[in-house]
């Protein structure tokens, strides 16, 4: 099965550093990020895992659970976790899948079906394609996929920015422009005509082109305060 944006993220149960986890149950109605690594004790991945661990509070604010994957047994992850803490100062606080049978890597099209059934004897180079970030929504659909080479560390600040855009645009009739950041203007989606846009954005908008209308970032409605007791 070929995966793309909009595909249902394949479910699986796997051994992790925090015990057996069913992926769909783990997400539990929120967002999920699955990010993979070709092998334990690889230098670029060591820096990535530590940085990701340092963002734990940011992902929690966004109702997003993180789960990592490396093509090695769970037991090997434990020693690597100590190295990650030594190098980055951050303790890995999310589960790490031990994909020693390559099942999840193959399920997510990161390795071909004929890659074998064991990580034994495989090197980081033979697992080079296991370098993908998947953002999965509460509906279990894949919302974004980022694929990097082994030689390039992933930008997890960009993953946060992307997640913010995905969550914002899922709730409001907007898209986000190039290099958008939280609090900046958004674009009214073209499928919303001016009449409908006036209902959603009574404060108006700026028209740069008939198909390009910008508005301040929509804000979440604050819950109404209860009336004072009489």
C-alpha positions as a LaTeX table, in Angstrom:
\begin{tabular}{lrrr}
\hline
Residue & $x$ (\AA) & $y$ (\AA) & $z$ (\AA) \\
\hline
Unk1 & 0.00 & 0.00 & 0.00 \\
Unk2 & 1.38 & 3.38 & $-1.01$ \\
Unk3 & 0.97 & 6.06 & 1.63 \\
Unk4 & 0.26 & 9.72 & 0.95 \\
Unk5 & $-1.37$ & 12.70 & 2.61 \\
Unk6 & $-4.95$ & 11.68 & 3.34 \\
Unk7 & $-4.15$ & 7.98 & 3.73 \\
Unk8 & $-5.21$ & 6.30 & 6.94 \\
Unk9 & $-2.03$ & 5.80 & 8.95 \\
Unk10 & $-1.61$ & 2.01 & 9.20 \\
Unk11 & $-2.21$ & 0.76 & 12.70 \\
Unk12 & 0.26 & $-1.53$ & 14.44 \\
Unk13 & 1.19 & $-2.89$ & 17.83 \\
Unk14 & 4.90 & $-2.86$ & 18.64 \\
Unk15 & 7.32 & $-3.25$ & 21.52 \\
Unk16 & 8.67 & 0.06 & 22.72 \\
Unk17 & 10.83 & 1.42 & 25.52 \\
Unk18 & 7.56 & 2.02 & 27.39 \\
Unk19 & 6.05 & $-1.42$ & 26.76 \\
Unk20 & 3.71 & $-2.68$ & 24.00 \\
Unk21 & 1.86 & 0.15 & 22.24 \\
Unk22 & $-1.00$ & 0.13 & 19.76 \\
Unk23 & $-0.41$ & 3.19 & 17.60 \\
Unk24 & $-4.04$ & 4.25 & 17.07 \\
Unk25 & $-4.83$ & 3.77 & 20.77 \\
Unk26 & $-1.71$ & 5.74 & 21.68 \\
Unk27 & $-2.87$ & 8.77 & 19.68 \\
Unk28 & $-6.19$ & 8.51 & 21.54 \\
Unk29 & $-8.19$ & 11.20 & 19.73 \\
Unk30 & $-5.35$ & 13.69 & 19.48 \\
Unk31 & $-2.52$ & 14.22 & 17.01 \\
Unk32 & 0.46 & 11.91 & 16.67 \\
Unk33 & 3.98 & 12.21 & 15.30 \\
Unk34 & 5.83 & 9.07 & 14.24 \\
Unk35 & 9.45 & 9.74 & 13.33 \\
Unk36 & 11.94 & 7.09 & 12.30 \\
Unk37 & 15.66 & 6.43 & 12.42 \\
Unk38 & 17.81 & 3.95 & 10.47 \\
Unk39 & 19.81 & 2.66 & 13.43 \\
Unk40 & 20.75 & 3.28 & 17.05 \\
Unk41 & 23.99 & 5.10 & 17.91 \\
Unk42 & 23.99 & 7.17 & 14.73 \\
Unk43 & 25.29 & 10.73 & 15.18 \\
Unk44 & 22.65 & 12.83 & 13.42 \\
Unk45 & 19.78 & 10.87 & 14.96 \\
Unk46 & 21.30 & 11.28 & 18.43 \\
Unk47 & 21.00 & 15.07 & 18.12 \\
Unk48 & 17.48 & 14.79 & 16.70 \\
Unk49 & 16.09 & 12.61 & 19.47 \\
Unk50 & 17.53 & 14.87 & 22.14 \\
Unk51 & 16.05 & 18.00 & 20.58 \\
Unk52 & 12.68 & 16.31 & 20.15 \\
Unk53 & 12.71 & 15.35 & 23.83 \\
Unk54 & 13.33 & 18.99 & 24.71 \\
Unk55 & 10.11 & 19.96 & 22.93 \\
Unk56 & 7.91 & 17.72 & 25.10 \\
Unk57 & 5.97 & 20.61 & 26.63 \\
Unk58 & 5.34 & 22.17 & 23.22 \\
Unk59 & 3.84 & 18.98 & 21.83 \\
Unk60 & 1.76 & 18.50 & 24.97 \\
Unk61 & 0.27 & 22.00 & 24.50 \\
Unk62 & $-0.82$ & 20.89 & 21.03 \\
Unk63 & $-2.45$ & 17.65 & 22.24 \\
Unk64 & 0.15 & 15.72 & 20.25 \\
Unk65 & 1.90 & 12.50 & 21.23 \\
Unk66 & 5.33 & 11.63 & 19.86 \\
Unk67 & 6.63 & 8.14 & 19.16 \\
Unk68 & 10.04 & 7.31 & 17.70 \\
Unk69 & 11.23 & 4.29 & 15.78 \\
Unk70 & 14.65 & 2.81 & 15.20 \\
Unk71 & 15.55 & $-0.35$ & 13.31 \\
Unk72 & 17.08 & $-2.11$ & 16.31 \\
Unk73 & 15.73 & $-4.08$ & 19.29 \\
Unk74 & 14.24 & $-2.20$ & 22.25 \\
Unk75 & 17.13 & $-3.29$ & 24.47 \\
Unk76 & 19.59 & $-1.39$ & 22.31 \\
Unk77 & 17.58 & 1.81 & 22.71 \\
Unk78 & 18.23 & 1.98 & 26.44 \\
Unk79 & 21.96 & 2.53 & 26.17 \\
Unk80 & 21.44 & 4.95 & 23.30 \\
Unk81 & 19.01 & 6.96 & 25.44 \\
Unk82 & 21.81 & 7.57 & 27.94 \\
Unk83 & 24.09 & 8.78 & 25.15 \\
Unk84 & 21.34 & 11.13 & 23.96 \\
Unk85 & 21.03 & 12.60 & 27.46 \\
Unk86 & 24.82 & 12.95 & 27.74 \\
Unk87 & 25.02 & 14.82 & 24.42 \\
Unk88 & 21.90 & 17.01 & 24.56 \\
Unk89 & 21.00 & 17.20 & 28.24 \\
Unk90 & 17.49 & 15.96 & 27.46 \\
Unk91 & 16.03 & 12.68 & 28.63 \\
Unk92 & 14.04 & 10.78 & 25.99 \\
Unk93 & 10.54 & 10.93 & 27.45 \\
Unk94 & 8.54 & 9.42 & 24.57 \\
Unk95 & 8.37 & 5.74 & 23.58 \\
Unk96 & 10.86 & 4.38 & 21.05 \\
Unk97 & 9.74 & 1.46 & 18.91 \\
Unk98 & 12.19 & $-1.40$ & 18.56 \\
Unk99 & 11.52 & $-2.33$ & 14.94 \\
Unk100 & 13.94 & $-5.27$ & 14.92 \\
Unk101 & 11.71 & $-7.28$ & 12.55 \\
Unk102 & 11.33 & $-4.29$ & 10.18 \\
Unk103 & 7.55 & $-4.67$ & 10.35 \\
Unk104 & 6.66 & $-1.03$ & 10.94 \\
Unk105 & 9.29 & 0.26 & 8.50 \\
Unk106 & 7.79 & $-1.93$ & 5.78 \\
Unk107 & 4.21 & $-1.11$ & 6.77 \\
Unk108 & 5.01 & 2.60 & 6.32 \\
Unk109 & 6.83 & 2.11 & 2.98 \\
Unk110 & 10.19 & 3.06 & 4.48 \\
Unk111 & 11.69 & $-0.29$ & 3.46 \\
Unk112 & 10.66 & $-2.60$ & 0.60 \\
Unk113 & 8.65 & $-5.73$ & 1.35 \\
Unk114 & 11.65 & $-7.92$ & 0.44 \\
Unk115 & 13.99 & $-6.20$ & 2.94 \\
Unk116 & 13.96 & $-9.29$ & 5.15 \\
Unk117 & 12.62 & $-9.87$ & 8.63 \\
Unk118 & 15.45 & $-8.88$ & 10.94 \\
Unk119 & 17.60 & $-5.87$ & 11.69 \\
Unk120 & 20.55 & $-8.16$ & 12.43 \\
Unk121 & 23.44 & $-7.45$ & 10.09 \\
Unk122 & 21.80 & $-4.36$ & 8.62 \\
Unk123 & 23.66 & $-1.06$ & 8.67 \\
Unk124 & 22.48 & 2.52 & 8.77 \\
Unk125 & 23.25 & 2.71 & 5.05 \\
Unk126 & 20.98 & $-0.24$ & 4.21 \\
Unk127 & 18.25 & 1.40 & 6.32 \\
Unk128 & 18.86 & 4.89 & 4.91 \\
Unk129 & 15.23 & 5.31 & 3.82 \\
Unk130 & 13.97 & 4.96 & 7.39 \\
Unk131 & 14.12 & 8.75 & 7.88 \\
Unk132 & 10.52 & 9.95 & 7.73 \\
Unk133 & 8.31 & 12.13 & 9.92 \\
Unk134 & 4.57 & 11.39 & 9.77 \\
Unk135 & 2.03 & 13.78 & 11.30 \\
Unk136 & $-1.25$ & 11.96 & 11.96 \\
Unk137 & $-4.54$ & 13.62 & 12.86 \\
Unk138 & $-7.29$ & 12.61 & 15.30 \\
Unk139 & $-9.08$ & 10.99 & 12.34 \\
Unk140 & $-5.99$ & 8.77 & 11.90 \\
Unk141 & $-5.26$ & 10.31 & 8.51 \\
Unk142 & $-1.71$ & 11.25 & 7.52 \\
Unk143 & $-1.61$ & 15.06 & 7.41 \\
Unk144 & 2.04 & 15.51 & 6.41 \\
Unk145 & 5.16 & 13.50 & 5.56 \\
Unk146 & 8.74 & 14.78 & 5.70 \\
Unk147 & 11.54 & 12.62 & 4.27 \\
Unk148 & 15.19 & 13.49 & 4.90 \\
Unk149 & 18.56 & 11.96 & 3.98 \\
Unk150 & 20.74 & 10.55 & 6.76 \\
Unk151 & 23.27 & 13.33 & 6.39 \\
Unk152 & 20.81 & 16.14 & 7.17 \\
Unk153 & 19.38 & 16.69 & 10.62 \\
Unk154 & 15.66 & 17.32 & 10.64 \\
Unk155 & 14.30 & 20.71 & 11.72 \\
Unk156 & 11.82 & 19.97 & 14.50 \\
Unk157 & 11.01 & 23.66 & 14.92 \\
Unk158 & 9.62 & 23.34 & 11.39 \\
Unk159 & 7.65 & 20.26 & 12.46 \\
Unk160 & 6.07 & 22.39 & 15.22 \\
Unk161 & 5.29 & 25.17 & 12.74 \\
Unk162 & 3.77 & 22.65 & 10.35 \\
Unk163 & 1.71 & 21.12 & 13.15 \\
Unk164 & 0.43 & 24.58 & 14.13 \\
Unk165 & $-0.65$ & 25.23 & 10.54 \\
Unk166 & $-2.36$ & 21.84 & 10.24 \\
Unk167 & $-4.29$ & 22.34 & 13.47 \\
Unk168 & $-5.28$ & 25.92 & 12.64 \\
Unk169 & $-6.44$ & 25.19 & 9.11 \\
Unk170 & $-8.41$ & 22.15 & 10.25 \\
Unk171 & $-10.59$ & 24.44 & 12.41 \\
Unk172 & $-10.89$ & 27.55 & 10.26 \\
Unk173 & $-11.42$ & 28.29 & 6.54 \\
Unk174 & $-7.85$ & 29.50 & 6.07 \\
Unk175 & $-4.51$ & 28.43 & 4.66 \\
Unk176 & $-1.09$ & 29.67 & 5.80 \\
Unk177 & 1.30 & 31.49 & 3.45 \\
Unk178 & 5.01 & 31.00 & 2.91 \\
Unk179 & 7.09 & 31.06 & 6.11 \\
Unk180 & 3.96 & 31.63 & 8.23 \\
Unk181 & 4.38 & 31.66 & 12.00 \\
Unk182 & 1.91 & 31.73 & 14.88 \\
Unk183 & 0.11 & 35.09 & 15.06 \\
Unk184 & 0.74 & 36.11 & 11.46 \\
Unk185 & $-1.88$ & 36.75 & 8.77 \\
Unk186 & $-3.52$ & 33.83 & 7.00 \\
Unk187 & $-5.14$ & 33.32 & 3.61 \\
Unk188 & $-8.89$ & 32.81 & 3.14 \\
Unk189 & $-9.34$ & 29.54 & 1.24 \\
Unk190 & $-10.45$ & 30.05 & $-2.40$ \\
Unk191 & $-13.43$ & 27.73 & $-1.91$ \\
Unk192 & $-15.02$ & 30.39 & 0.34 \\
Unk193 & $-16.67$ & 33.09 & $-1.78$ \\
Unk194 & $-16.85$ & 36.69 & $-0.60$ \\
Unk195 & $-20.39$ & 36.36 & 0.72 \\
Unk196 & $-19.50$ & 33.35 & 2.85 \\
Unk197 & $-16.22$ & 34.99 & 3.86 \\
Unk198 & $-18.08$ & 38.02 & 5.24 \\
Unk199 & $-19.95$ & 35.74 & 7.63 \\
Unk200 & $-16.78$ & 34.07 & 8.87 \\
Unk201 & $-14.57$ & 37.15 & 8.87 \\
Unk202 & $-16.84$ & 40.14 & 9.69 \\
Unk203 & $-13.79$ & 42.29 & 10.35 \\
Unk204 & $-12.96$ & 42.18 & 6.65 \\
Unk205 & $-9.82$ & 41.21 & 4.78 \\
Unk206 & $-7.14$ & 42.54 & 2.49 \\
Unk207 & $-7.48$ & 41.59 & $-1.20$ \\
Unk208 & $-4.09$ & 41.23 & $-2.90$ \\
Unk209 & $-5.59$ & 39.41 & $-5.88$ \\
Unk210 & $-9.16$ & 38.12 & $-6.38$ \\
Unk211 & $-7.91$ & 34.68 & $-5.35$ \\
Unk212 & $-5.57$ & 35.93 & $-2.58$ \\
Unk213 & $-7.35$ & 37.43 & 0.45 \\
Unk214 & $-5.53$ & 37.77 & 3.78 \\
Unk215 & $-6.95$ & 38.06 & 7.28 \\
Unk216 & $-5.50$ & 38.14 & 10.79 \\
Unk217 & $-5.03$ & 34.69 & 12.24 \\
Unk218 & $-8.36$ & 33.43 & 13.60 \\
Unk219 & $-8.36$ & 33.12 & 17.36 \\
Unk220 & $-10.05$ & 30.46 & 19.43 \\
Unk221 & $-13.23$ & 31.65 & 21.07 \\
Unk222 & $-12.78$ & 31.95 & 24.82 \\
Unk223 & $-15.27$ & 30.03 & 26.86 \\
Unk224 & $-18.01$ & 32.23 & 28.29 \\
Unk225 & $-17.54$ & 33.02 & 31.95 \\
Unk226 & $-20.30$ & 31.76 & 34.22 \\
Unk227 & $-22.73$ & 34.38 & 35.43 \\
Unk228 & $-22.08$ & 35.55 & 39.01 \\
Unk229 & $-24.21$ & 33.91 & 41.66 \\
Unk230 & $-27.10$ & 36.03 & 42.90 \\
\hline
\end{tabular}
